[in-house]
Coordinates of C-alpha atoms in Angstrom, one line a residue:
X11 CA -46.1 -11.4 13.1
X12 CA -48.2 -12.2 16.2
X13 CA -51.0 -14.6 15.3
X14 CA -53.1 -13.5 18.2
X15 CA -53.7 -10.2 16.5
X16 CA -55.1 -11.9 13.3
X17 CA -58.4 -13.2 14.9
X18 CA -58.8 -9.9 16.8
X19 CA -58.6 -8.0 13.5
X20 CA -60.8 -10.5 11.7
X21 CA -63.5 -10.1 14.4
X22 CA -63.2 -6.4 14.1
X23 CA -63.6 -6.4 10.3
X24 CA -66.4 -8.9 10.3
X25 CA -68.5 -6.6 12.5
X26 CA -69.0 -4.4 9.4
X27 CA -70.7 -7.2 7.6
X28 CA -70.2 -8.4 4.0
X29 CA -71.0 -5.1 2.5
X30 CA -68.4 -3.1 4.3
X31 CA -65.6 -5.8 4.8
X32 CA -63.7 -4.4 1.9
X33 CA -64.0 -0.8 3.1
X34 CA -62.8 -1.8 6.6
X35 CA -59.7 -3.5 5.2
X36 CA -59.1 -0.7 2.6
X37 CA -59.3 2.0 5.3
X38 CA -57.0 0.1 7.7
X39 CA -54.4 -0.3 5.1
X40 CA -54.4 3.4 4.3
X41 CA -53.9 4.1 8.0
X42 CA -51.1 1.6 8.2
X43 CA -49.3 3.7 5.6
X44 CA -49.4 6.6 8.0
X45 CA -48.0 4.6 10.9
X46 CA -51.1 2.9 12.5
X47 CA -49.6 0.4 15.0
X48 CA -51.0 -2.6 13.2
X49 CA -48.6 -4.4 10.8
X50 CA -49.7 -4.2 7.2
X51 CA -49.1 -7.9 6.8
X52 CA -51.6 -8.7 9.5
X53 CA -54.3 -6.5 7.8
X54 CA -53.7 -8.3 4.5
X55 CA -53.7 -11.8 6.1
X56 CA -56.9 -10.9 8.0
X57 CA -58.5 -9.7 4.8
X58 CA -57.7 -13.1 3.2
X59 CA -59.1 -14.8 6.3
X60 CA -62.4 -12.8 5.8
X61 CA -62.6 -14.1 2.3
X62 CA -61.9 -17.7 3.4
X63 CA -64.7 -17.4 5.9
X64 CA -67.2 -16.2 3.3
X65 CA -67.3 -12.5 4.1
X66 CA -65.6 -11.5 0.9
X67 CA -64.2 -12.7 -2.4
X68 CA -60.5 -13.5 -2.3
X69 CA -59.7 -12.0 -5.7
X70 CA -61.6 -8.8 -5.0
X71 CA -59.9 -8.7 -1.6
X72 CA -56.5 -8.9 -3.4
X73 CA -57.6 -5.9 -5.5
X74 CA -58.7 -4.0 -2.4
X75 CA -55.4 -4.8 -0.7
X76 CA -53.4 -3.5 -3.6
X77 CA -55.5 -0.3 -3.7
X78 CA -55.3 0.3 0.0
X79 CA -51.5 -0.2 0.0
X80 CA -50.9 2.1 -3.0
X81 CA -53.3 4.8 -1.8
X82 CA -51.7 4.8 1.7
X83 CA -48.1 4.8 0.3
X84 CA -48.9 7.4 -2.3
X85 CA -50.5 9.7 0.3
X86 CA -47.4 9.5 2.5
X87 CA -45.2 10.3 -0.5
X88 CA -47.4 13.3 -1.5
X89 CA -47.4 14.5 2.1
X90 CA -43.6 14.7 1.8
X91 CA -43.7 16.3 -1.6
X92 CA -46.2 19.0 -0.6
X93 CA -44.6 20.0 2.7
X94 CA -40.9 19.2 2.0
X95 CA -38.7 19.0 5.0
X96 CA -41.2 21.0 7.0
X97 CA -43.1 17.7 7.3
X98 CA -40.6 16.9 10.1
X99 CA -42.2 19.5 12.2
X100 CA -45.6 17.7 12.2
X101 CA -46.0 16.1 15.6
X102 CA -47.1 12.6 14.6
X103 CA -44.5 12.5 11.8
X104 CA -41.7 13.5 14.2
X105 CA -42.4 10.4 16.2
X106 CA -41.4 8.2 13.2
X107 CA -38.9 10.4 11.4
X108 CA -36.3 12.3 13.4
X109 CA -33.9 14.6 11.6
X110 CA -31.1 11.9 12.2
X111 CA -33.2 9.2 10.6
X112 CA -34.2 11.5 7.8
X113 CA -30.5 12.1 7.0
X114 CA -29.8 8.4 7.1
X115 CA -32.6 7.7 4.6
X116 CA -31.3 10.4 2.3
X117 CA -27.9 8.8 2.4
X118 CA -29.4 5.5 1.3
X119 CA -31.0 7.2 -1.6
X120 CA -27.7 8.6 -2.6
X121 CA -26.1 5.1 -2.5
X122 CA -28.8 3.0 -4.0
X123 CA -31.2 5.4 -5.8
X124 CA -34.8 4.4 -6.5
X125 CA -34.1 0.8 -5.4
X126 CA -34.6 2.0 -1.8
X127 CA -38.3 2.6 -2.6
X128 CA -38.7 -1.0 -3.9
X129 CA -37.0 -2.6 -0.9
X130 CA -38.9 -0.4 1.6
X131 CA -42.0 -2.4 1.0
X132 CA -40.4 -5.4 2.7
X133 CA -39.1 -3.4 5.6
X134 CA -42.1 -2.5 7.9
X135 CA -40.2 -0.3 10.3
X136 CA -38.6 1.7 7.6
X137 CA -41.4 1.8 5.0
X138 CA -43.1 5.0 6.1
X139 CA -39.9 7.1 6.8
X140 CA -38.5 6.0 3.4
X141 CA -41.6 6.9 1.5
X142 CA -41.9 10.2 3.3
X143 CA -38.3 11.0 2.6
X144 CA -38.7 10.0 -1.1
X145 CA -41.5 12.6 -1.3
X146 CA -39.4 15.4 0.1
X147 CA -36.6 14.8 -2.3
X148 CA -36.3 15.5 -6.0
X149 CA -34.7 12.1 -6.7
X150 CA -37.9 10.4 -7.8
X151 CA -41.2 11.4 -9.5
X152 CA -44.5 10.4 -8.1
X153 CA -45.2 8.2 -11.2
X154 CA -42.0 6.3 -10.8
X155 CA -42.5 6.0 -7.1
X156 CA -46.0 4.5 -7.6
X157 CA -44.7 2.2 -10.3
X158 CA -41.9 0.8 -8.1
X159 CA -44.3 0.5 -5.1
X160 CA -46.8 -1.3 -7.3
X161 CA -44.2 -3.8 -8.5
X162 CA -43.2 -4.5 -4.9
X163 CA -46.8 -4.7 -3.7
X164 CA -47.6 -7.2 -6.4
X165 CA -45.1 -9.5 -4.7
X166 CA -46.1 -9.0 -1.1
X167 CA -49.9 -8.4 -1.2
X168 CA -51.0 -11.6 -2.9
X169 CA -48.8 -13.7 -0.7
X170 CA -50.5 -12.5 2.5
X171 CA -54.1 -12.2 1.1
X172 CA -54.1 -15.7 -0.4
X173 CA -52.3 -17.2 2.5
X174 CA -55.0 -15.8 4.8
X175 CA -57.7 -17.3 2.5
X176 CA -55.9 -20.7 2.4
X177 CA -55.6 -20.9 6.2
X178 CA -58.8 -19.3 7.2
X179 CA -60.2 -22.5 8.7
X180 CA -57.1 -23.4 10.6
X181 CA -55.5 -20.4 12.3
X182 CA -52.9 -22.6 14.0
X183 CA -51.6 -23.9 10.7
X184 CA -51.9 -20.3 9.3
X185 CA -49.5 -19.1 12.0
X186 CA -46.9 -21.6 10.8
X187 CA -47.4 -20.6 7.2
X188 CA -47.2 -16.9 8.0
X189 CA -44.0 -17.4 9.9
X190 CA -42.5 -19.4 7.1
X191 CA -43.6 -16.8 4.6
X192 CA -41.9 -14.0 6.7
X193 CA -38.7 -16.0 6.8
X194 CA -38.8 -16.5 3.0
X195 CA -39.4 -12.8 2.3
X196 CA -36.6 -11.8 4.6
X197 CA -34.2 -14.3 3.0
X198 CA -35.1 -13.0 -0.5
X199 CA -34.7 -9.5 0.7
X200 CA -31.3 -10.3 2.1
X201 CA -30.2 -11.8 -1.2
X202 CA -31.5 -8.8 -3.1
X203 CA -29.8 -6.3 -0.8
X204 CA -26.5 -8.3 -1.0
X205 CA -26.8 -8.3 -4.8
X206 CA -27.4 -4.5 -4.9
X207 CA -24.5 -3.8 -2.5
X208 CA -22.2 -5.9 -4.6
X209 CA -23.5 -4.3 -7.9
X210 CA -23.0 -0.7 -6.6
X211 CA -19.6 -1.6 -5.1
X212 CA -18.4 -2.9 -8.5
X213 CA -19.9 0.1 -10.3
X214 CA -18.1 2.5 -7.9
X215 CA -14.8 0.7 -8.3
X216 CA -15.0 0.8 -12.1
X217 CA -16.0 4.5 -12.1
X218 CA -13.0 5.2 -9.9
X219 CA -10.6 3.8 -12.4

């Protein structure tokens, strides 16, 4: 995460004043779900910084962050569910999800099932293609998708919002904390992926007997 983008985004959000700070963060998070070239983590951290600077309440900002993430992700899923594989023909979607990438994501669903949706929350570059592919498939219902996404968001969203609130007065220190947080998240994700790969490998071996 590039720290230089955090103060830029905070300055942008703060222009809307206290009354519309929540709406600005909420709207940005929804657009992030559709591929806006601003990392979702930066938006959440910036929302936390706004709270730390007195423009918002940190607990309300956490709720706004959760809502923005779920509405954005859910909308991407429903876009895939409504249009099916025809969604690949939409110009701005085609930039993120090529037929080859679509096939690879479908393959991951076949291997790991609904766990792919949970893990996608921690993989920024793959999040939108995976959610869109999940929507086009019949492998997962919208309710289950939202439930898995909510569980994953309940881990990531508070980390970034409250971290931003904690480091609002010292952006240099915040940069270090954010970097450490990213490393921790990726390490935990690596452990989870390794565990799932091992689990499915053992399951496949047993079923082959």
